Coordinates of C-alpha atoms and ligand atoms in Angstrom, one line a residue:
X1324 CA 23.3 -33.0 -18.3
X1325 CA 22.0 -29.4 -18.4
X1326 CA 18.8 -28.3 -20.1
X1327 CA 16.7 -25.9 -20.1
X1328 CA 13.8 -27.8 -18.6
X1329 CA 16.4 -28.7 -15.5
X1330 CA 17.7 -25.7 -15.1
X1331 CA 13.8 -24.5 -14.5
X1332 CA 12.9 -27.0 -12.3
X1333 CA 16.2 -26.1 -10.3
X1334 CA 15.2 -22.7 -9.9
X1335 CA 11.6 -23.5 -9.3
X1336 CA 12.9 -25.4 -6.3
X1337 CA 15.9 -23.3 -5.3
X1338 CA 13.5 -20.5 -4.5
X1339 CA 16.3 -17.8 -4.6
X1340 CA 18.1 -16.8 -7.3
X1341 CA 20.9 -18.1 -9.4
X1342 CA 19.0 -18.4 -13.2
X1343 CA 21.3 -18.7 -16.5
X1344 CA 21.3 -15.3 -18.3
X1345 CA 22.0 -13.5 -14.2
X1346 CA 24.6 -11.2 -14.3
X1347 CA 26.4 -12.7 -11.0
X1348 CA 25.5 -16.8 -11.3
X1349 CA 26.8 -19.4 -12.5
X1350 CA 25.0 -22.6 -12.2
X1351 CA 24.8 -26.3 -13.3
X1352 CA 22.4 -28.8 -12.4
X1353 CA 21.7 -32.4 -13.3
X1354 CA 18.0 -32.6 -11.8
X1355 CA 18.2 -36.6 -13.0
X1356 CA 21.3 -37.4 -11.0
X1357 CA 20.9 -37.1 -7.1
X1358 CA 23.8 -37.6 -4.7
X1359 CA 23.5 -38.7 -0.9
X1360 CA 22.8 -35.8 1.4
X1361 CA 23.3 -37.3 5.0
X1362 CA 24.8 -39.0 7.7
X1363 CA 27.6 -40.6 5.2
X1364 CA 28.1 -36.8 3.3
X1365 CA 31.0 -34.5 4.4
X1366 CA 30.6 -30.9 3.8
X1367 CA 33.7 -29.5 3.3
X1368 CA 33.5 -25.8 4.7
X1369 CA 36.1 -23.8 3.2
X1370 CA 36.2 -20.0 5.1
X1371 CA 38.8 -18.3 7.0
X1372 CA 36.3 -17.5 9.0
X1373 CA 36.3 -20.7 11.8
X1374 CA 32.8 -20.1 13.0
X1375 CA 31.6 -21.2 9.5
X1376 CA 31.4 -24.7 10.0
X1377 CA 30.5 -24.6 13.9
X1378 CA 27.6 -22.7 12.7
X1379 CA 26.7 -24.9 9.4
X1380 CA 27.5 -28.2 11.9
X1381 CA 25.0 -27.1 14.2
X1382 CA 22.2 -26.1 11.6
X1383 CA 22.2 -28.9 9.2
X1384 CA 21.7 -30.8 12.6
X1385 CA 18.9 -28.9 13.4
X1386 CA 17.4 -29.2 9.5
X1387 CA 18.2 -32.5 9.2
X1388 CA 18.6 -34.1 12.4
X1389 CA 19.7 -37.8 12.3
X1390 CA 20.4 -37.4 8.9
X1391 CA 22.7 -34.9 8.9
X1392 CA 26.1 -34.9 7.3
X1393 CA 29.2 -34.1 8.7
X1394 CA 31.2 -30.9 8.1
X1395 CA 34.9 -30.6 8.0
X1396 CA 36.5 -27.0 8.0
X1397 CA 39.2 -26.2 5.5
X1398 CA 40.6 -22.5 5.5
X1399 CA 41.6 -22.6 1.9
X1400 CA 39.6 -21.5 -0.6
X1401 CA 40.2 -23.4 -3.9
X1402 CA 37.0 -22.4 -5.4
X1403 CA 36.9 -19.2 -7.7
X1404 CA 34.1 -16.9 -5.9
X1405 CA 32.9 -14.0 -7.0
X1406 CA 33.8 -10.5 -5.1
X1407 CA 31.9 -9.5 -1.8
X1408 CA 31.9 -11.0 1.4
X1409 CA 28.2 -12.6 0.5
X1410 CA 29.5 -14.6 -2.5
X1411 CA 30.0 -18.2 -2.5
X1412 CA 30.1 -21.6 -4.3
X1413 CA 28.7 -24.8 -4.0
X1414 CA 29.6 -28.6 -5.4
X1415 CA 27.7 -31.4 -5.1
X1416 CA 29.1 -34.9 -6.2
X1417 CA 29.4 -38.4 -5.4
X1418 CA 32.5 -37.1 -3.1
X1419 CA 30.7 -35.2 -1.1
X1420 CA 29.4 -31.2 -0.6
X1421 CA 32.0 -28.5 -0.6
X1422 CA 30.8 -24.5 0.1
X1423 CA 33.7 -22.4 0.0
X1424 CA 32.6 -18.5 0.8
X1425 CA 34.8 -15.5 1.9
X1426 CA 32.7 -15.0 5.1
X1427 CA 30.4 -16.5 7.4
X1428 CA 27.5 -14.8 5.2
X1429 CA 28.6 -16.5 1.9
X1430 CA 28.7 -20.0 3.7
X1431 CA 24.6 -19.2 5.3
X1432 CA 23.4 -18.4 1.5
X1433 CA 25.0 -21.4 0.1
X1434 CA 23.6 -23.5 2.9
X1435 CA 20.0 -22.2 2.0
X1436 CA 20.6 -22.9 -1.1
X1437 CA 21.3 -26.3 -0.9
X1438 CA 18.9 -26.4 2.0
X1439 CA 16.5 -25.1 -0.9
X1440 CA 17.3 -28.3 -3.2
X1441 CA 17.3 -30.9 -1.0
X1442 CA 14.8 -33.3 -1.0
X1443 CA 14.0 -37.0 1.5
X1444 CA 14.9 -40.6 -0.3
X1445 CA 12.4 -41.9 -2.4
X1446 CA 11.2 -45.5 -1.8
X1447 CA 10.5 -45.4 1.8
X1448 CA 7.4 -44.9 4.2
X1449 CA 8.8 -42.7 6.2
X1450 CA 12.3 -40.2 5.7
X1451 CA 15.8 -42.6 6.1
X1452 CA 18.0 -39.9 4.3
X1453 CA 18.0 -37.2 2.0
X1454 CA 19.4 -36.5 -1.4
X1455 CA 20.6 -33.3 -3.1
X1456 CA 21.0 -33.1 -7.4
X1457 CA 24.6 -32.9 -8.4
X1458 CA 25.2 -29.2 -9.1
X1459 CA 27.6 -26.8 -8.9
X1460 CA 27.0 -23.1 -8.3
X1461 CA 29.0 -19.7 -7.9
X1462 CA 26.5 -17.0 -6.8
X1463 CA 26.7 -13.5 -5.4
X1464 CA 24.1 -10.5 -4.9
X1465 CA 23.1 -8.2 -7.1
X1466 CA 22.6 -5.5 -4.3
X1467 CA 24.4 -5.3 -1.0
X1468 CA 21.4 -3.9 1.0
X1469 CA 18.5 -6.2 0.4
X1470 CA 15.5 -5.8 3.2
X1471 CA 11.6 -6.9 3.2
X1472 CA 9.7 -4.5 5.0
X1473 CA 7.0 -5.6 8.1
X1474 CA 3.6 -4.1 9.5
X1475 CA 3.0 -5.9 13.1
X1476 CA -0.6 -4.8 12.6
X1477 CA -3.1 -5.6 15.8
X1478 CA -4.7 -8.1 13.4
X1479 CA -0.9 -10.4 12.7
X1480 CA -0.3 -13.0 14.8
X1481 CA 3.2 -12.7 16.3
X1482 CA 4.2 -16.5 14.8
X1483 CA 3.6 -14.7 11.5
X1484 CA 6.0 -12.0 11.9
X1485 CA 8.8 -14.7 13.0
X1486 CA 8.2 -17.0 10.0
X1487 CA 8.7 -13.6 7.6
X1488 CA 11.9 -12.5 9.0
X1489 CA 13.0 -16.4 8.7
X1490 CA 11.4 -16.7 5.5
X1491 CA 13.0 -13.5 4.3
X1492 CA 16.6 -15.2 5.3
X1493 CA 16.1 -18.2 3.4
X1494 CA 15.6 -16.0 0.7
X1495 CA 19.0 -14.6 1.1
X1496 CA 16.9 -10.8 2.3
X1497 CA 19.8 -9.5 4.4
X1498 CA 17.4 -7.0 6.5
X1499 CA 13.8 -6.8 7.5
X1500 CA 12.6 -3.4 8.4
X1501 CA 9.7 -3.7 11.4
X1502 CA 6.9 -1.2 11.6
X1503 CA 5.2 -1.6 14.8
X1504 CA 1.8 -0.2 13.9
X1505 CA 0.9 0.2 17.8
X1506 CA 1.5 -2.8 18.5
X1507 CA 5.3 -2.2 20.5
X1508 CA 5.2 -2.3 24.2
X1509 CA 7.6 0.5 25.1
X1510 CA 8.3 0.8 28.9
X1511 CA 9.5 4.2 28.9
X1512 CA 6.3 5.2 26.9
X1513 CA 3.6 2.6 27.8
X1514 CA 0.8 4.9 26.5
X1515 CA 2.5 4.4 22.8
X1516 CA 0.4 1.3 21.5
X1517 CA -2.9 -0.3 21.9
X1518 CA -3.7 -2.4 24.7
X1519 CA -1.9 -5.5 25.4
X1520 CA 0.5 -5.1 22.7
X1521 CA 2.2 -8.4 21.0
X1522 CA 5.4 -6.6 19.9
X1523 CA 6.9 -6.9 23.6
X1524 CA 10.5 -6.0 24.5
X1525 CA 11.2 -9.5 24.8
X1526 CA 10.0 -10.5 21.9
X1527 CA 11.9 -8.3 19.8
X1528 CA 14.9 -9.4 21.8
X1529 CA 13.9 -12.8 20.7
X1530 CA 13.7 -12.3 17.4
X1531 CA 16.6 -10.1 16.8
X1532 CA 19.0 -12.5 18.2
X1533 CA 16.6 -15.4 15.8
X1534 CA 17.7 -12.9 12.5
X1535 CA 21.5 -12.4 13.9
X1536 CA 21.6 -16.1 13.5
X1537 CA 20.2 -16.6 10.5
X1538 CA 21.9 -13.6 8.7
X1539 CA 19.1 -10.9 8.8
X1540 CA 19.4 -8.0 10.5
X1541 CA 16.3 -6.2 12.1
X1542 CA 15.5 -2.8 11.7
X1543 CA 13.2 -0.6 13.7
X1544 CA 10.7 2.3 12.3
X1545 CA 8.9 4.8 14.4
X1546 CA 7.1 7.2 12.3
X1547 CA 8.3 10.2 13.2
X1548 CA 6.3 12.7 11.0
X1549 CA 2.9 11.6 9.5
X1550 CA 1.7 8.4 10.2
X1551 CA 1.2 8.8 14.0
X1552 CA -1.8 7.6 14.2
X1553 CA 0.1 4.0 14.0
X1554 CA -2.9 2.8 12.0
X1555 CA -4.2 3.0 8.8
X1556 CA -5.7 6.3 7.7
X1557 CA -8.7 4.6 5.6
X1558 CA -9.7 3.4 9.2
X1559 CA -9.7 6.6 11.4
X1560 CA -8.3 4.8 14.6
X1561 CA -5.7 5.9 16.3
X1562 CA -3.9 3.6 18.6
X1563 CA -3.1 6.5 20.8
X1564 CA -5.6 9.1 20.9
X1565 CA -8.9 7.0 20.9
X1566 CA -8.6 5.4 24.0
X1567 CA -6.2 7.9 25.8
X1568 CA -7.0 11.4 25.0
X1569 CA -4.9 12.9 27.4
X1570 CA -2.2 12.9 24.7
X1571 CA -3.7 15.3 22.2
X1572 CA -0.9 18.1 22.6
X1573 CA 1.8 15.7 21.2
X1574 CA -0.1 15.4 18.1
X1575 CA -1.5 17.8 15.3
X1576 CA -5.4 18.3 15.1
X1577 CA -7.1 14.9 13.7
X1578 CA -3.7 13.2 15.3
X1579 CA -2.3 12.1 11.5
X1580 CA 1.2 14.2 12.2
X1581 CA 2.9 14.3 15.1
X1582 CA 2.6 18.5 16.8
X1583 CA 6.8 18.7 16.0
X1584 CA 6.9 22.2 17.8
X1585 CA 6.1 20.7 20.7
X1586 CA 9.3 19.9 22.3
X1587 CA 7.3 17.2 24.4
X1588 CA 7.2 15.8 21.5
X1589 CA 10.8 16.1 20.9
X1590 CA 11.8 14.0 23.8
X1591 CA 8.8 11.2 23.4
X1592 CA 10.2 10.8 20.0
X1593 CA 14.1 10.1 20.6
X1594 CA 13.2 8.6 24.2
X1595 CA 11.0 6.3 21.7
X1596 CA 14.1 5.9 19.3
X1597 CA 16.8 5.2 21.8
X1598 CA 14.3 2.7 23.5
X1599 CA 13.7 0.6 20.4
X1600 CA 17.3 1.5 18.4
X1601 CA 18.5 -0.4 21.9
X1602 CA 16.0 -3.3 22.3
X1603 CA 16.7 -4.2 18.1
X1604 CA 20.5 -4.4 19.2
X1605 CA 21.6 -1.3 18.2
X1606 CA 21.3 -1.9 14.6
X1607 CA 23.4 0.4 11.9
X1608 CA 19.6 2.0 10.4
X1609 CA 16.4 3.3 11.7
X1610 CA 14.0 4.1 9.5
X1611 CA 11.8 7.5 10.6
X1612 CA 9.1 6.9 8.4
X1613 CA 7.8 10.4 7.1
X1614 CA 5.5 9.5 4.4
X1615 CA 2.3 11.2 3.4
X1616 CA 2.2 14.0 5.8
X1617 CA -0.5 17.0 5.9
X1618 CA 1.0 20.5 6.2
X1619 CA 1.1 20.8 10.2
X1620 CA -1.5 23.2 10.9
X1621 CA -1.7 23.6 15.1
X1622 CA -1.1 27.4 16.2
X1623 CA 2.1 27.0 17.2
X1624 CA 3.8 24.8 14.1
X1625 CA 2.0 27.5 11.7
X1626 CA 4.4 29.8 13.3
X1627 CA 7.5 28.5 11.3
X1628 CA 7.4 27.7 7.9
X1629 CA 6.4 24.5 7.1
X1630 CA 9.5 23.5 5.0
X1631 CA 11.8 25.2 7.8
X1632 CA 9.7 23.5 10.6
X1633 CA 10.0 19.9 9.5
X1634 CA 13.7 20.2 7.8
X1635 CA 14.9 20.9 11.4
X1636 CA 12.4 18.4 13.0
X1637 CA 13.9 15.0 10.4
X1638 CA 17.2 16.7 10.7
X1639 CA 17.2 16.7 14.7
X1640 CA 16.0 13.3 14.7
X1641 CA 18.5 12.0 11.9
X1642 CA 21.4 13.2 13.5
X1643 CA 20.1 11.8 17.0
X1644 CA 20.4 8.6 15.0
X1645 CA 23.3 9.7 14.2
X1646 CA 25.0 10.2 17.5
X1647 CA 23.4 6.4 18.7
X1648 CA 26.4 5.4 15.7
X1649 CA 23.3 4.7 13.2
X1650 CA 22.1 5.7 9.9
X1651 CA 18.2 7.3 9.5
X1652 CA 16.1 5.9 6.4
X1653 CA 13.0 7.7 5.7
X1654 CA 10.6 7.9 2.8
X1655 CA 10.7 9.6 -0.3
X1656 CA 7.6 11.3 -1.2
X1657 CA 7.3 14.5 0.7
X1658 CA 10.7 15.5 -1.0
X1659 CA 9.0 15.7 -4.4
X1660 CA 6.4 18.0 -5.0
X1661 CA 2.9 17.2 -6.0
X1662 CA 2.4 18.7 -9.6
X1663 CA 6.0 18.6 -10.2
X1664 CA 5.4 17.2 -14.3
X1665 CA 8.6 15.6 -14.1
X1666 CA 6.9 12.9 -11.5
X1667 CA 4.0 12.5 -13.2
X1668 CA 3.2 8.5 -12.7
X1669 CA 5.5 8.6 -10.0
X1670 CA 4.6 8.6 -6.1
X1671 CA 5.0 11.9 -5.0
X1672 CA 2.6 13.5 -2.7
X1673 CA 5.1 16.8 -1.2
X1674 CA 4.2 20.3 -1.3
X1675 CA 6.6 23.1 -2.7
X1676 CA 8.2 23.8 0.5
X1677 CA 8.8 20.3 1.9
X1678 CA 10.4 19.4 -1.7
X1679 CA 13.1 22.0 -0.5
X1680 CA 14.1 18.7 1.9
X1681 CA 15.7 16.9 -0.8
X1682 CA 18.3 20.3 -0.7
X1683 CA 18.8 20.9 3.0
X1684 CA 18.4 17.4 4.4
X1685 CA 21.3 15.6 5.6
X1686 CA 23.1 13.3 2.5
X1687 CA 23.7 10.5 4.6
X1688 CA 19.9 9.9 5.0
X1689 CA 19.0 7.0 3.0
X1690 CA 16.2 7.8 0.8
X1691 CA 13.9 4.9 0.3
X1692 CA 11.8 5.8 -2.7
X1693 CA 8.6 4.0 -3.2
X1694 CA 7.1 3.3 -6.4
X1695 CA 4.3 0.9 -6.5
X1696 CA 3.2 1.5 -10.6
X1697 CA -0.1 2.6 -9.3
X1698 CA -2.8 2.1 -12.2
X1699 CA -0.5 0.1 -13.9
X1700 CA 0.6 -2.8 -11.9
X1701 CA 2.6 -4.8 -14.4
X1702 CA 4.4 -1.7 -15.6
X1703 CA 8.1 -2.5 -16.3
X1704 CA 10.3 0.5 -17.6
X1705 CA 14.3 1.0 -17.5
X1706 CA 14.8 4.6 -15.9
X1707 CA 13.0 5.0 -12.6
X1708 CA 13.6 8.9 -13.0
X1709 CA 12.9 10.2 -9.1
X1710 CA 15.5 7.4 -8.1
X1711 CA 17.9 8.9 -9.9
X1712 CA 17.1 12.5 -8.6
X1713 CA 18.0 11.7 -5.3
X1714 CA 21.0 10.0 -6.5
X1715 CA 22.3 13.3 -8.3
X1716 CA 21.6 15.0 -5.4
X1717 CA 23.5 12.9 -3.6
X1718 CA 21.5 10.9 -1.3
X1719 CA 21.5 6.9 -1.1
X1720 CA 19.1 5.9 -2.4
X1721 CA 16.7 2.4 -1.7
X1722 CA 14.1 1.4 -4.5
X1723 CA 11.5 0.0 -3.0
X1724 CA 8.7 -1.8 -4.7
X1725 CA 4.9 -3.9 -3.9
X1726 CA 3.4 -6.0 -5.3
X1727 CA 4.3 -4.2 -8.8
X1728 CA 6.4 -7.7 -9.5
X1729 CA 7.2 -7.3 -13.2
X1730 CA 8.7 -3.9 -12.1
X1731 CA 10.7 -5.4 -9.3
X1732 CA 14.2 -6.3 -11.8
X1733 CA 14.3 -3.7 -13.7
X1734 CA 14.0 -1.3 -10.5
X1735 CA 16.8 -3.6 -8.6
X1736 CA 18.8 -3.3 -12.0
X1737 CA 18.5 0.1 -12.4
X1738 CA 19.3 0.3 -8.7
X1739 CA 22.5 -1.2 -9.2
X1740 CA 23.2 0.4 -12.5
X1741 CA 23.3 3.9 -11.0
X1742 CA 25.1 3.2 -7.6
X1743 CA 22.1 2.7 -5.3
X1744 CA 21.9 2.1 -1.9
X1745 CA 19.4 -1.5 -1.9
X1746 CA 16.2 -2.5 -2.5
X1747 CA 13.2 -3.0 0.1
X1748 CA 10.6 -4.9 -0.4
X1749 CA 7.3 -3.3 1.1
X1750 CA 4.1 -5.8 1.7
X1751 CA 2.2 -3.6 4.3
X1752 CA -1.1 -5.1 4.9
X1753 CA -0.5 -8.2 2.0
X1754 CA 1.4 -10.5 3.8
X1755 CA -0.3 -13.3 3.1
X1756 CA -1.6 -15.6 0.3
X1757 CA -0.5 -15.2 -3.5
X1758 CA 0.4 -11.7 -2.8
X1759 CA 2.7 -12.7 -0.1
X1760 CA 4.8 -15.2 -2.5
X1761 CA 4.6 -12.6 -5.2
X1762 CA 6.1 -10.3 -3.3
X1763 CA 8.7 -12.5 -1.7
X1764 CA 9.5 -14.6 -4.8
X1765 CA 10.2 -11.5 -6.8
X1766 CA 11.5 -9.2 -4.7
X1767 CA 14.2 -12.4 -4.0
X1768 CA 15.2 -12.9 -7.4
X1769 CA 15.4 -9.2 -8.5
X1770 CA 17.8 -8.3 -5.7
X1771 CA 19.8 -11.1 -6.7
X1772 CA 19.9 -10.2 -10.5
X1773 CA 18.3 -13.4 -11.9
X1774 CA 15.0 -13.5 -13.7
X1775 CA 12.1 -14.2 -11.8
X1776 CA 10.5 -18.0 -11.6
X1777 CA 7.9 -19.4 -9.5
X1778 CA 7.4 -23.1 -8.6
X1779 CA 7.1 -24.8 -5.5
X1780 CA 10.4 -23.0 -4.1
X1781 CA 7.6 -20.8 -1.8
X1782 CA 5.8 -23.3 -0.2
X1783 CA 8.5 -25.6 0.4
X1784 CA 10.4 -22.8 1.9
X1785 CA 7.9 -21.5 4.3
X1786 CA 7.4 -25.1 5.8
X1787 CA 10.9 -25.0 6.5
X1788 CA 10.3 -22.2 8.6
X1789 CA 7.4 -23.6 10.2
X1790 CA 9.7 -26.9 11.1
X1791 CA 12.4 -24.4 12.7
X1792 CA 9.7 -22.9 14.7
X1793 CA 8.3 -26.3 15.4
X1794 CA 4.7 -24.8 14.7
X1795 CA 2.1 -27.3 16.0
X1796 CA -0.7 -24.3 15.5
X1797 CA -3.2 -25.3 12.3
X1798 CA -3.4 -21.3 11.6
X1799 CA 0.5 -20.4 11.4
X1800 CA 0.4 -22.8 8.5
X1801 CA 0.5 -22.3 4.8
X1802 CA 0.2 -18.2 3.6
X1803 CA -3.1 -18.4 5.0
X1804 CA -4.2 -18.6 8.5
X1805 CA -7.9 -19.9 6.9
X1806 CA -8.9 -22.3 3.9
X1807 CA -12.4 -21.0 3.9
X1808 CA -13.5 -18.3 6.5
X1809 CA -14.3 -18.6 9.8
X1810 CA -18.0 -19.6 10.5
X1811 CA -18.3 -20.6 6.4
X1812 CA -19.7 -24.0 7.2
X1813 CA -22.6 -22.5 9.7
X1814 CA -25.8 -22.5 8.6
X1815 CA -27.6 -18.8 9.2
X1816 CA -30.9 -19.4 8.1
Ligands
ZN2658 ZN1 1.8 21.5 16.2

């Protein structure tokens, strides 16, 4: 039976994606009928691709342990998927589970999905088996490029950045973009970070080979312009220059930009990128950051015009990406000039000569425009106008929202409507609490083209994750590390 009211609690539960009314779903669920989901289920896996099944085989053991049901591999596909290698269907009945998907990728989203919807047996003090509604489901993105983007700020704990980028899987994010903020411990350059830095070589190893699993892959930012303070501006550290001063050529006066005429400089910064674009597993993007940057103004930059100086230093850089067999990313706003009226409301903070980027940059740089709705955080509108400039001039182009939710489908719509490259989810320093399922929740459904719906999808979700990590820790629980703040309950007077 399908009603309104089931289909609701479906999605409320189902945490990503596949509402009536989306332009790529097709679903049906019966929330009142359950079907077994365990050791007596067989999965039918149907995928050319044979690693499908070992992988689902070895992951619904992990989830589900004892419990788990049996998968059988068929190479046929008798289901009618949708196009793209990340489409894929799912049946749930009395007979059984069958996923059929076109690739590996397809199968992972339908497993999440169902992962998503299943729920223990009622009736017993602890879990004897689980249970799954009878559905069926044909679902496929709405973008092809679908990222969250990561601060590993001094103040994160590391267990926090692992349960995003696995939270950000289950919610069928195909790429998570990691800003290091300091906090990466490069051996060629040990001087670049604060002391005893978390985002170790390791680490990252770790957790790229964690996301290549679970079907997201990592990306790696150095910012490469502004920004090279590696901490936020409001504070005035600097996670180089405070505690090692020695390095003050590399970087402009007040350390915001990096000096870019200084061809010390130069090397640092691609010894930097080859470093990380090789400990991320050579991934196909780097993003170079190169947001909000001041005019450089060190005696030797002010030589070259500004709009000269800086085109050469993101082209150099891009096409260094370039020959590692990657694509750069950077940020939109210096390539639209402040005062331009035909941005007004928009983010743009360029000046008139590094607006002359958006002619003489590279087109293969992927433009990833930021619009946040500032003063107006529920804005929604239909034409995100400076998205489409860089479209007609030819770059790819990612919209990339906040915590602006309600603008978060139209953008991925319009996104999609004009041939854009994705959509990226920025959270900076919010990833936590409401704003951190906001952000996630939203972000998920719009770049899967389905209205938006909250419920207890989040929560349930991110416990998941903590059960894959096997967290024991009280603080890497919940989207808070604290109920109350630390010290609340001592008495001061
Ligand atoms: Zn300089």
């Amino acid at each position: 039976m399908k009603t309104i009211l089931s289909i609701s609690m479906a999605i409320a539960l189902a945490a990503s994606a596949f509402a009536a009314g989306g332009p790529n779903q097709k679903f049906t669920c019966d929330m009142k009928t359950y079907v077994p989901f365990d050791a007596t289920t067989t999965v039918t896996v149907e995928c050319p691709d044979p690693a499908a099944a070992k992988w689902l085989g070895s992951h619904l053991a992990e989830w589900f342990g004892a419990y788990a049901p049996t998968v059988k591999a068929a190479a046929a596909t008798s289901a009618a998927l949708p196009e793209g290698d990340e489409a894929y269907a799912a049946t749930t009945d009395a007979d059984g589970v069958k996923i059929s998907a076109n690739t590996l990728a397809g199968v992972r989203w339908a497993s999440y999905t169902l992962r998503q919807l299943v729920i223990a047996k009622r009736g017993t003090f602890k879990t004897e088996g689980y249970i799954v509604p009878k559905l069926s489901i044909t679902d496929r993105p709405h973008l092809g490029f679908r990222a969250v983007h990561l601060c590993w700020f001094p103040e994160v704990r590391p267990a926090q950045i692992e349960r995003a980028i696995r939270l950000a899987a289950l919610l069928k994010f195909n790429y998570a973009i990691i800003e290091p903020w300091g906090m990466y411990g490069s051996e060629k350059h040990p001087w670049w970070h604060w002391p005893n830095p978390t985002m170790t070589k390791a680490e990252v190893s770790r957790l790229v080979a964690i996301g290549k699993d679970l079907g997201i892959t990592l990306i790696p930012q150095l910012n490469a312009y502004g920004h090279a303070t590696s901490a936020r501006g409001c504070t005035q550290k600097h996670a180089m220059l405070d505690l090692q001063p020695e390095y003050e050529p590399l970087f402009e006066p007040g350390g915001w930009n990096w000096c870019i005429s200084n061809p010390e400089t130069q090397r640092v910064l691609r010894e930097l990128i080859a470093e990380m674009h090789e400990n991320f597993g050579n991934p196909p993007f780097f993003h170079l950051g190169c947001d909000e940057a001041d005019p450089q103004t060190c005696p030797e930059c002010v030589k070259t015009p500004n709009d000269v100086l800086v085109c050469r230093h993101i082209t150099g850089l891009a096409e260094f990406v370039k020959s590692r067999g990657a694509r750069a990313m950077i940020w939109h706003d210096m390539l639209l000039e402040r005062g331009d009226p035909r941005w007004k409301g928009f983010v743009h903070h360029g000046t008139k000569l590094t607006a002359t980027l958006a002619d003489t940059l590279p087109k293969d740089v992927i433009i990833c425009d930021w619009q946040y709705s500032y003063g107006d955080m529920k804005e929604t509108r239909k034409d995100w106008p400076t998205m489409g400039y860089f479209k007609e001039k030819g770059f790819p182009v990612a919209g990339c929202p906040w915590m602006n939710a309600n603008a978060m489908k139209p953008m991925a719509d319009y996104i999609a409507k004009i041939g854009g490259f994705g959509f990226i989810e920025t959270t900076w320093h919010h990833l936590r609490g409401a704003d951190w399922q906001k952000m996630y929740m939203s972000a998920a459904y719009a770049a899967w083209g389905s209205p938006v719906s909250h419920g207890v999808s989040f929560q349930r979700s991110l416990r998941m994750v903590g059960h894959d990590m096997k967290i024991a820790d009280y603080l890497d629980t919940g989207h808070l590390n604290y109920q109350v703040p630390p010290g609340w309950w001592v008495d001061n007077n």
